[in-house]
Structures are given as structure tokens and as C-alpha cells.
mmCIF file of C-alpha atoms and ligand atoms in Angstrom:
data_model
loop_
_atom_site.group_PDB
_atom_site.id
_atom_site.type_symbol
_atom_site.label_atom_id
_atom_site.label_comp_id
_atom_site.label_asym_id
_atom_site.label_seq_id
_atom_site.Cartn_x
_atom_site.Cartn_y
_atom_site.Cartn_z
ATOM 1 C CA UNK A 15 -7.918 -9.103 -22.358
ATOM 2 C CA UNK A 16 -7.610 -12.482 -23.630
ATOM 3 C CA UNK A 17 -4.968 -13.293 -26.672
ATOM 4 C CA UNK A 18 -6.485 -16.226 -28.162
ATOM 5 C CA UNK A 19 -4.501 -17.180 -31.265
ATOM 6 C CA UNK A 20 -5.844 -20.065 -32.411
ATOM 7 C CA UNK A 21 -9.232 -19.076 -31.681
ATOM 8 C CA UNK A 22 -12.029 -19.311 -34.493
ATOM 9 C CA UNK A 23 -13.080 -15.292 -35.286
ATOM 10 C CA UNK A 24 -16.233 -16.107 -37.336
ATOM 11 C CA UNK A 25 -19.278 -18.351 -36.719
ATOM 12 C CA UNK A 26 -18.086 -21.484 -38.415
ATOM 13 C CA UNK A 27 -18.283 -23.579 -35.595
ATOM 14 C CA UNK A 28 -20.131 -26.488 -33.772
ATOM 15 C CA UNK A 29 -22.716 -25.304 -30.725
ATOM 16 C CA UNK A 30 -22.159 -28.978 -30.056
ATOM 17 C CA UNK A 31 -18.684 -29.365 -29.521
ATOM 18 C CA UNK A 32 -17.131 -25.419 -29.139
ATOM 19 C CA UNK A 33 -13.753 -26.764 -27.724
ATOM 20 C CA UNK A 34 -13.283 -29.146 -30.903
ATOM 21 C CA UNK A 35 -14.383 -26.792 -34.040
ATOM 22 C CA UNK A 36 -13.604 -23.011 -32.769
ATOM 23 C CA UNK A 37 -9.807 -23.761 -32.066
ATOM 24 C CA UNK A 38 -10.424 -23.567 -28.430
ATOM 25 C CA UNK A 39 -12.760 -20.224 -28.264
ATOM 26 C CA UNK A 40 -14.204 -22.297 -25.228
ATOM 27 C CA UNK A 41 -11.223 -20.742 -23.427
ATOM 28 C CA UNK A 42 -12.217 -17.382 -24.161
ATOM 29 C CA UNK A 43 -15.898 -17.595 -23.381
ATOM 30 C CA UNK A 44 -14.993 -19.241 -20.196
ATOM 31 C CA UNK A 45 -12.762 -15.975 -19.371
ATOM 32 C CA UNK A 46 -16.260 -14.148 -20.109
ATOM 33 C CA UNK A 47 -17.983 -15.625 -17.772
ATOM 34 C CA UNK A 48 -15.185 -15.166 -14.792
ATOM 35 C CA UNK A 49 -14.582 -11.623 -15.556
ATOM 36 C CA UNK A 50 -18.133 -10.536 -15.623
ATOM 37 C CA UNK A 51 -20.720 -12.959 -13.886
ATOM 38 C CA UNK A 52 -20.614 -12.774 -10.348
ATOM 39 C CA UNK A 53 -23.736 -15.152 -8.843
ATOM 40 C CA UNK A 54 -26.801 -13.209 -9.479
ATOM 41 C CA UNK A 55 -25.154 -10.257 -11.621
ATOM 42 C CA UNK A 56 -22.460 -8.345 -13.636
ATOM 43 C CA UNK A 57 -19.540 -7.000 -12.862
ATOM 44 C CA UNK A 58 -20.671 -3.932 -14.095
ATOM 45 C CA UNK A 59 -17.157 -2.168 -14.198
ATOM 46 C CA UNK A 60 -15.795 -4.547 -16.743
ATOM 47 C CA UNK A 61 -14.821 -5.140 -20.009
ATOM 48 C CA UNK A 62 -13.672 -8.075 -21.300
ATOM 49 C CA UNK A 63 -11.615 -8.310 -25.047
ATOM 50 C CA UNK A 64 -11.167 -11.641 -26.986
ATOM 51 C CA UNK A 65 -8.499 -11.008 -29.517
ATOM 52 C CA UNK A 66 -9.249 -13.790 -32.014
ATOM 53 C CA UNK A 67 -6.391 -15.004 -34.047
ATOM 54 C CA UNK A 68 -8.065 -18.279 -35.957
ATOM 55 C CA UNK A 69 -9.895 -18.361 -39.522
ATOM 56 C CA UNK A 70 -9.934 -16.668 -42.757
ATOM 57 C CA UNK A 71 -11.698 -13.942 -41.079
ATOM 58 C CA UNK A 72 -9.139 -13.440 -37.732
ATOM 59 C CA UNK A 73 -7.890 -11.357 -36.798
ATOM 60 C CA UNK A 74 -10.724 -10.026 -34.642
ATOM 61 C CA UNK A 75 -11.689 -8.524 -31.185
ATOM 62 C CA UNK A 76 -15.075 -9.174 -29.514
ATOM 63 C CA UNK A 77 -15.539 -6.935 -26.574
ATOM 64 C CA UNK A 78 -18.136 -7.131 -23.700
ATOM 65 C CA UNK A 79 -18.868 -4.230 -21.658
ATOM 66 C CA UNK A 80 -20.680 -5.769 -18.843
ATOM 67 C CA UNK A 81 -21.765 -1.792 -17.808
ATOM 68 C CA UNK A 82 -23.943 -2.055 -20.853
ATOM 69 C CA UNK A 83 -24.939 -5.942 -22.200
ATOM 70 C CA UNK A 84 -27.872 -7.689 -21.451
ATOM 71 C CA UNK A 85 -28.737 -11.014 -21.149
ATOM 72 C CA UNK A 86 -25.377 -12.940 -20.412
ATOM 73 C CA UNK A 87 -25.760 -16.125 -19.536
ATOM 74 C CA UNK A 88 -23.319 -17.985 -17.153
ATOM 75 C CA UNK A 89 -23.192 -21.377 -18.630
ATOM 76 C CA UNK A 90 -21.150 -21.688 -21.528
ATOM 77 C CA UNK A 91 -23.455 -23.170 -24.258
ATOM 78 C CA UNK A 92 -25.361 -19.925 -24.033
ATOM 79 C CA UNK A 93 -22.318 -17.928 -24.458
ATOM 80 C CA UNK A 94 -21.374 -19.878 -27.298
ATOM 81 C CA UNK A 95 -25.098 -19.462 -28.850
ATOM 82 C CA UNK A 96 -24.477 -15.249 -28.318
ATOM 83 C CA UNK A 97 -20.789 -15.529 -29.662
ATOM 84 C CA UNK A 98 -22.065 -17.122 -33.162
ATOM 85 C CA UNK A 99 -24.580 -14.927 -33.872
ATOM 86 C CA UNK A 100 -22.096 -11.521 -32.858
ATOM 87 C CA UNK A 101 -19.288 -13.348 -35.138
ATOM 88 C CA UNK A 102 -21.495 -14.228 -37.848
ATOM 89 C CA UNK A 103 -22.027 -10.084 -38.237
ATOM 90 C CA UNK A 104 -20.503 -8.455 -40.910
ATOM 91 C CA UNK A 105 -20.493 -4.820 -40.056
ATOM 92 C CA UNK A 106 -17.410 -4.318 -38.201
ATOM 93 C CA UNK A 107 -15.924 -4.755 -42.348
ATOM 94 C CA UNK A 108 -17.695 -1.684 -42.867
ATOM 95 C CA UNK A 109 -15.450 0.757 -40.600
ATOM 96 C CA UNK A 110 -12.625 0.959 -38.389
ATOM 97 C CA UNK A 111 -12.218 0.254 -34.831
ATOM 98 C CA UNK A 112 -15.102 -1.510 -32.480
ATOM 99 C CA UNK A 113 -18.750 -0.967 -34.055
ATOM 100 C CA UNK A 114 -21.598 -2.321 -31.396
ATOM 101 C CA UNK A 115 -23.364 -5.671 -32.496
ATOM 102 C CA UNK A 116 -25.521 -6.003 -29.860
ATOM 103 C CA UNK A 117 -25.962 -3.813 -26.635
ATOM 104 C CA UNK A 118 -22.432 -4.151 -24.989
ATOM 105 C CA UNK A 119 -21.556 -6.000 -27.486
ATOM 106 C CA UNK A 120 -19.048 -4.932 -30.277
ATOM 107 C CA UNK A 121 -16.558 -6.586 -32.699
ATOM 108 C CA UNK A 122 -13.133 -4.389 -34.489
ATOM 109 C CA UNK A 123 -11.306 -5.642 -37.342
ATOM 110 C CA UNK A 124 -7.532 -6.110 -35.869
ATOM 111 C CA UNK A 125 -5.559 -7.756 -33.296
ATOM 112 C CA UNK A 126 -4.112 -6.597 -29.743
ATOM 113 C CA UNK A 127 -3.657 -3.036 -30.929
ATOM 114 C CA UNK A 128 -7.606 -2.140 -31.100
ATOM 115 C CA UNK A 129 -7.705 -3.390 -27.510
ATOM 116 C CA UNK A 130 -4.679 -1.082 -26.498
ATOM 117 C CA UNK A 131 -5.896 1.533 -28.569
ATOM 118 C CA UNK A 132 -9.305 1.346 -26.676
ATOM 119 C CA UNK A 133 -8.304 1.035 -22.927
ATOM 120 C CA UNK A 134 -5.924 4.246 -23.646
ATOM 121 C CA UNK A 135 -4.820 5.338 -20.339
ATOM 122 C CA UNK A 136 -5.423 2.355 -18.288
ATOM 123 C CA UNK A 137 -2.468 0.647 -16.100
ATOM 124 C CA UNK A 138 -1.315 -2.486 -18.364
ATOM 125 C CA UNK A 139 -0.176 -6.165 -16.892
ATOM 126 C CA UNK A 140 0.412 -8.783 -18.071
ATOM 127 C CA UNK A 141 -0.236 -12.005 -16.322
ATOM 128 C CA UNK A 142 1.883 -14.828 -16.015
ATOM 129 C CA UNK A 143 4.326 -16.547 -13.831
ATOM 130 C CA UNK A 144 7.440 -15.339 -11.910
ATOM 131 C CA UNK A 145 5.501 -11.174 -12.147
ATOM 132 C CA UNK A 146 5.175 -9.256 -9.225
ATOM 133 C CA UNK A 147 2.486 -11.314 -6.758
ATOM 134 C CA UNK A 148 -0.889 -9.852 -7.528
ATOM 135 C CA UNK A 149 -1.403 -9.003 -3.603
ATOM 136 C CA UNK A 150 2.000 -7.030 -3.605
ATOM 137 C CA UNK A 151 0.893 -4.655 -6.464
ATOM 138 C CA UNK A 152 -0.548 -1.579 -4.681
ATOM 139 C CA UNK A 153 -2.076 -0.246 -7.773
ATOM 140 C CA UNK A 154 -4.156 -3.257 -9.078
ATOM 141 C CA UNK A 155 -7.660 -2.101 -8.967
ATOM 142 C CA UNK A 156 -6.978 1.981 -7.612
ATOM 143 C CA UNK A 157 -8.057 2.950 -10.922
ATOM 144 C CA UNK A 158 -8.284 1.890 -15.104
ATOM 145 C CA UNK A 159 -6.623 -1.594 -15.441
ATOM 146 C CA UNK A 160 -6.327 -3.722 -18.179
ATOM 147 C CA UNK A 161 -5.009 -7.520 -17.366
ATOM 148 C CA UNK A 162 -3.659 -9.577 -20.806
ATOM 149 C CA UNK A 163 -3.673 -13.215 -20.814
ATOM 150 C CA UNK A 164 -3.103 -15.629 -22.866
ATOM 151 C CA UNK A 165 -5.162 -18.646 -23.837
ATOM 152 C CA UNK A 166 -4.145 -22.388 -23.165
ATOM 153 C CA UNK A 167 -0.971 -22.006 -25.615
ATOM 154 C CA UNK A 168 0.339 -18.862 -23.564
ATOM 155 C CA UNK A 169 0.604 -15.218 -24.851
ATOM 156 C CA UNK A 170 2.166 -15.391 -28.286
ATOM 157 C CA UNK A 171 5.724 -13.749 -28.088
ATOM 158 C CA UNK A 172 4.601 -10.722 -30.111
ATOM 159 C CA UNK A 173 1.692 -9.768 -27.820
ATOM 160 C CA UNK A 174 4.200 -9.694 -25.282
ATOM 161 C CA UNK A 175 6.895 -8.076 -27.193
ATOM 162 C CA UNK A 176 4.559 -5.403 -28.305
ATOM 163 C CA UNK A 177 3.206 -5.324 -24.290
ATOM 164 C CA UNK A 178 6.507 -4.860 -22.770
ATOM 165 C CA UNK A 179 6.804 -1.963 -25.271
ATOM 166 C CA UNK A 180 3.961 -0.388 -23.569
ATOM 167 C CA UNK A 181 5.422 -0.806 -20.274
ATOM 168 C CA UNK A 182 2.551 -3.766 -19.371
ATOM 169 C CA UNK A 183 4.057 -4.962 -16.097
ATOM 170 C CA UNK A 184 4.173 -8.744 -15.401
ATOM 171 C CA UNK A 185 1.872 -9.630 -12.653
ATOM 172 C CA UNK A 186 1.152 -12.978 -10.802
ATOM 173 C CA UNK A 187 -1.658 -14.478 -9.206
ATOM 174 C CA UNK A 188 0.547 -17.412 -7.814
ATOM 175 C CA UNK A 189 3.192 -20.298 -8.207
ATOM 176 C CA UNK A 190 1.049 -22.566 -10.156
ATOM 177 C CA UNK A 191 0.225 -22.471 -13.829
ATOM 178 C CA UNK A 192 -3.803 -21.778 -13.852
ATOM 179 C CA UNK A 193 -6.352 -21.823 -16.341
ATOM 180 C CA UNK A 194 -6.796 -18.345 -17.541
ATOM 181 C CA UNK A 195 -10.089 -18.052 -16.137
ATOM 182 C CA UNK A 196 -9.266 -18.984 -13.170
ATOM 183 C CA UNK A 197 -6.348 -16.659 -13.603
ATOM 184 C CA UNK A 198 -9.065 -13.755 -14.122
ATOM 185 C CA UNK A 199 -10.835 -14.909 -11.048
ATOM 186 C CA UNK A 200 -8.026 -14.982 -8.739
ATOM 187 C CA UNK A 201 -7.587 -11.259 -9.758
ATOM 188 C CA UNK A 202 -10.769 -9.717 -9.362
ATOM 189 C CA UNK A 203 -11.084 -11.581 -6.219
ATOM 190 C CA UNK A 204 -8.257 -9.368 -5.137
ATOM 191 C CA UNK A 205 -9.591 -6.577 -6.555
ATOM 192 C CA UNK A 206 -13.359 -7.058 -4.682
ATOM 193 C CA UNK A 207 -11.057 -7.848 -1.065
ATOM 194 C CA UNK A 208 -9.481 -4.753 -1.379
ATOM 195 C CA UNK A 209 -12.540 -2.774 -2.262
ATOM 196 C CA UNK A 210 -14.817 -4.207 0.562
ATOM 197 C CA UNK A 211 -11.331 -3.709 2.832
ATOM 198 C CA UNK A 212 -11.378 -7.232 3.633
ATOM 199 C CA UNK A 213 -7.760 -8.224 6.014
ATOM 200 C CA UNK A 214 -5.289 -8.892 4.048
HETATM 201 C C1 LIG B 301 -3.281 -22.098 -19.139
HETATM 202 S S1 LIG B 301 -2.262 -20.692 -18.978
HETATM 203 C C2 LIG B 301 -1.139 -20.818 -20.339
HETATM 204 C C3 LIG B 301 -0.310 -22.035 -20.375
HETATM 205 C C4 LIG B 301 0.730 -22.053 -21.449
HETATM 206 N N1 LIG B 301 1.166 -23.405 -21.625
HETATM 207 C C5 LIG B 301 1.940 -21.146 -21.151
HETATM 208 O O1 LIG B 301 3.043 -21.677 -21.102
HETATM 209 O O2 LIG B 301 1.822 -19.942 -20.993
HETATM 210 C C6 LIG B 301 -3.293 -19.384 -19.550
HETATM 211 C C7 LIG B 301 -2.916 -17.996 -19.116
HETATM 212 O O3 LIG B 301 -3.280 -17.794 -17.755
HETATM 213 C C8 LIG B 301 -2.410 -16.870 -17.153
HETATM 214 N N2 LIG B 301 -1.821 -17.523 -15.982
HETATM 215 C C9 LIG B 301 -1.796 -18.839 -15.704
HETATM 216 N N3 LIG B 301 -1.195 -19.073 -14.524
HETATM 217 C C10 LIG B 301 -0.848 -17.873 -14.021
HETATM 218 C C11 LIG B 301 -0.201 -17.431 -12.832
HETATM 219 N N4 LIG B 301 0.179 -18.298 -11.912
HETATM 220 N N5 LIG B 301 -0.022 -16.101 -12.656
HETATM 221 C C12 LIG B 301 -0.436 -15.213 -13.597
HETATM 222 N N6 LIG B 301 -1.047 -15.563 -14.740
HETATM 223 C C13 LIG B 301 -1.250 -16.874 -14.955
HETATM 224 C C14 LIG B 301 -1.355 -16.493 -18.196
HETATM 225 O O4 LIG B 301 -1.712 -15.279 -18.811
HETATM 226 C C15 LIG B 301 -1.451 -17.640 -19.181
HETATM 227 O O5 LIG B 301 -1.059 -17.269 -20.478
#
């Protein structure tokens, strides 16, 4: 889950230049790609939530569920082609909670709660420095996760207020400040050593 505040939640922005006319949802498409794309396929366990905090029409959720979409591209241009045409839908006005766009591919009205409403039951972190190191954390990846990042500003103190409230658990993928999907990456690369019981 990726807390993009600033992050356009409607179509009105440039193919051409996504990081200068979307308020950085570049960031979040990148974060796309890393959590689902592996080279030659999908991570077909995972789901990946924008929360999109910028525009008259934020704020927003866009969720990919890589068990069911089609067609994802890995380079970004391509992403940014499918995330205009899913914003520029209206029907997630219609009714409540995540309504599917396209297949895999839904939008919700709201902010961070429709994402913690929808992974009910899963294990919560968040990631960020100075957390518990990623390869310490027994339970990362022995069932339901959800990982929340934030963009290139950092998780907006109320998403982690209202986290901690959950009892999200701070979680670290190492001593240097990363790019969040690189963050991601460093994660599920965990996650795939532990499942293919790679040394650790
Ligand atoms: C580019 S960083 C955010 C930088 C921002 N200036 C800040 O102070 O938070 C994007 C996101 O990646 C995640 N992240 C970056 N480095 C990390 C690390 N070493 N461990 C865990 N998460 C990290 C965090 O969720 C962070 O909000």
C-alpha cells in the first residue's frame, strides 16, 4: 500500500511528463511495477493499493490485483496510459467501497481506510527506518500481509497515526533511505528467499 498524498486521483495529467503534472503519481506506478512484475510475469499473490491524495477528485484508491489483471505492462509510460483511462472512470461515485474498472482493476472513493477495510485480517507494517530489520521478522510473508509506504514526501503523520492504532508494526528493509519501490522490492525479495528456502 502506497500513501501518495500529493498524488493526482483523476486523469488530468500529461502522458508526456507523469512526474511533472500528476503530483508525482510516477512514484506510485513505479511501486506497481515492483510489487507485481517479476521478468516474464505477475506476482500473482499480490495486490497493490495507491491511496491518492491530489485533485479535486482525491481522495482515491486504485487497486491492482495481479491474481486477476491482464495486460500490465512493465515500463512506466504504459502504466501511465492504463492509470488515465481507470482514473478518468466515474463509477466508483456511484457506490461505496472498490467497484472493478477493468479486470483486476478497481478504484473506491476514500483514503487509507478502504485499503484497511479491504485487507481485513492481514498482518499490518509499516515501512520505514529504525523498524524491526525485515530479515528479523519471522512472520513477513507466513501468511496475509499488507506493507504501507509512503511516497517521496514520507507517510503523512495521520496514516501513521491511524496505522499505529491498528497495531501496523514498523518494519525495515535497511539503514539507508530507499525509493519506495525499491523499498517494495527489497521486501518481496525476502519474501521469494524465504519461500524457495534460499540460506539466509
Ligand atoms: C523515498 S522514501 C520517503 C522519504 C521521505 N523524505 C521520508 O522522510 O520519509 C519512500 C518510502 O519508502 C519506504 N522506505 C524508504 N527507505 C526505507 C527503509 N530503509 N526501510 C523501510 N522502508 C523504507 C518508506 O515507507 C518511505 O516512506
Amino acid at each position: 500500500v502506497v500513501v501518495c498524498a500529493g498524488a493526482i486521483a483523476s486523469d488530468d495529467f500529461s502522458i508526456d511528463d507523469v512526474p511533472g503534472t500528476s503530483g508525482r503519481l510516477d512514484v506510485a506506478l513505479r511501486c506497481i511495477r515492483a510489487a507485481l512484475l517479476v521478468s516474464h510475469g505477475l506476482r500473482r499473490d499480490v495486490v497493490v493499493y495507491a491511496v491518492l491524495g491530489g485533485g479535486p477528485r482525491a481522495p482515491r484508491v486504485l487497486r491492482v490485483d495481479a491474481g486477476e489483471a491482464r495486460f500490465l505492462r512493465p515500463d512506466e509510460r504504459s502504466l501511465a496510459v492504463l492509470a488515465r483511462k481507470v482514473l478518468a472512470t466515474r463509477a466508483d461515485e456511484a457506490q461505496p467501497g472498490f467497484v472493478e474498472v477493468r479486470p483486476g482493476i478497481a478504484l473506491a472513493r476514500g483514503g487509507l481506510d478502504e485499503v484497511v477495510r479491504d485487507v481485513e485480517g492481514a498482518s499490518l507494517f509499516v515501512l520505514e527506518r529504525g523498524g524491526t530489520d525485515v530479515r528479523d521478522a519471522a512472520d513477513v510473508g507466513a501468511s496475509d500481509v499488507a506493507f504501507f509506504l509512503g511516497d517521496y514526501v514520507g507517510l503523512p503523520g495521520a496514516a501513521r497515526d491511524r496505522l499505529a492504532s491498528l497495531g501496523a508494526r514498523p518494519l525495515t528493509v535497511g539503514p539507508v533511505e530507499v525509493h519506495a519501490e525499491d523499498a517494495i522490492t527489497l521486501v518481496l525479495n525476502e519474501i521469494d528467499r524465504r519461500s524457495a528456502g534460499a540460506p539466509r
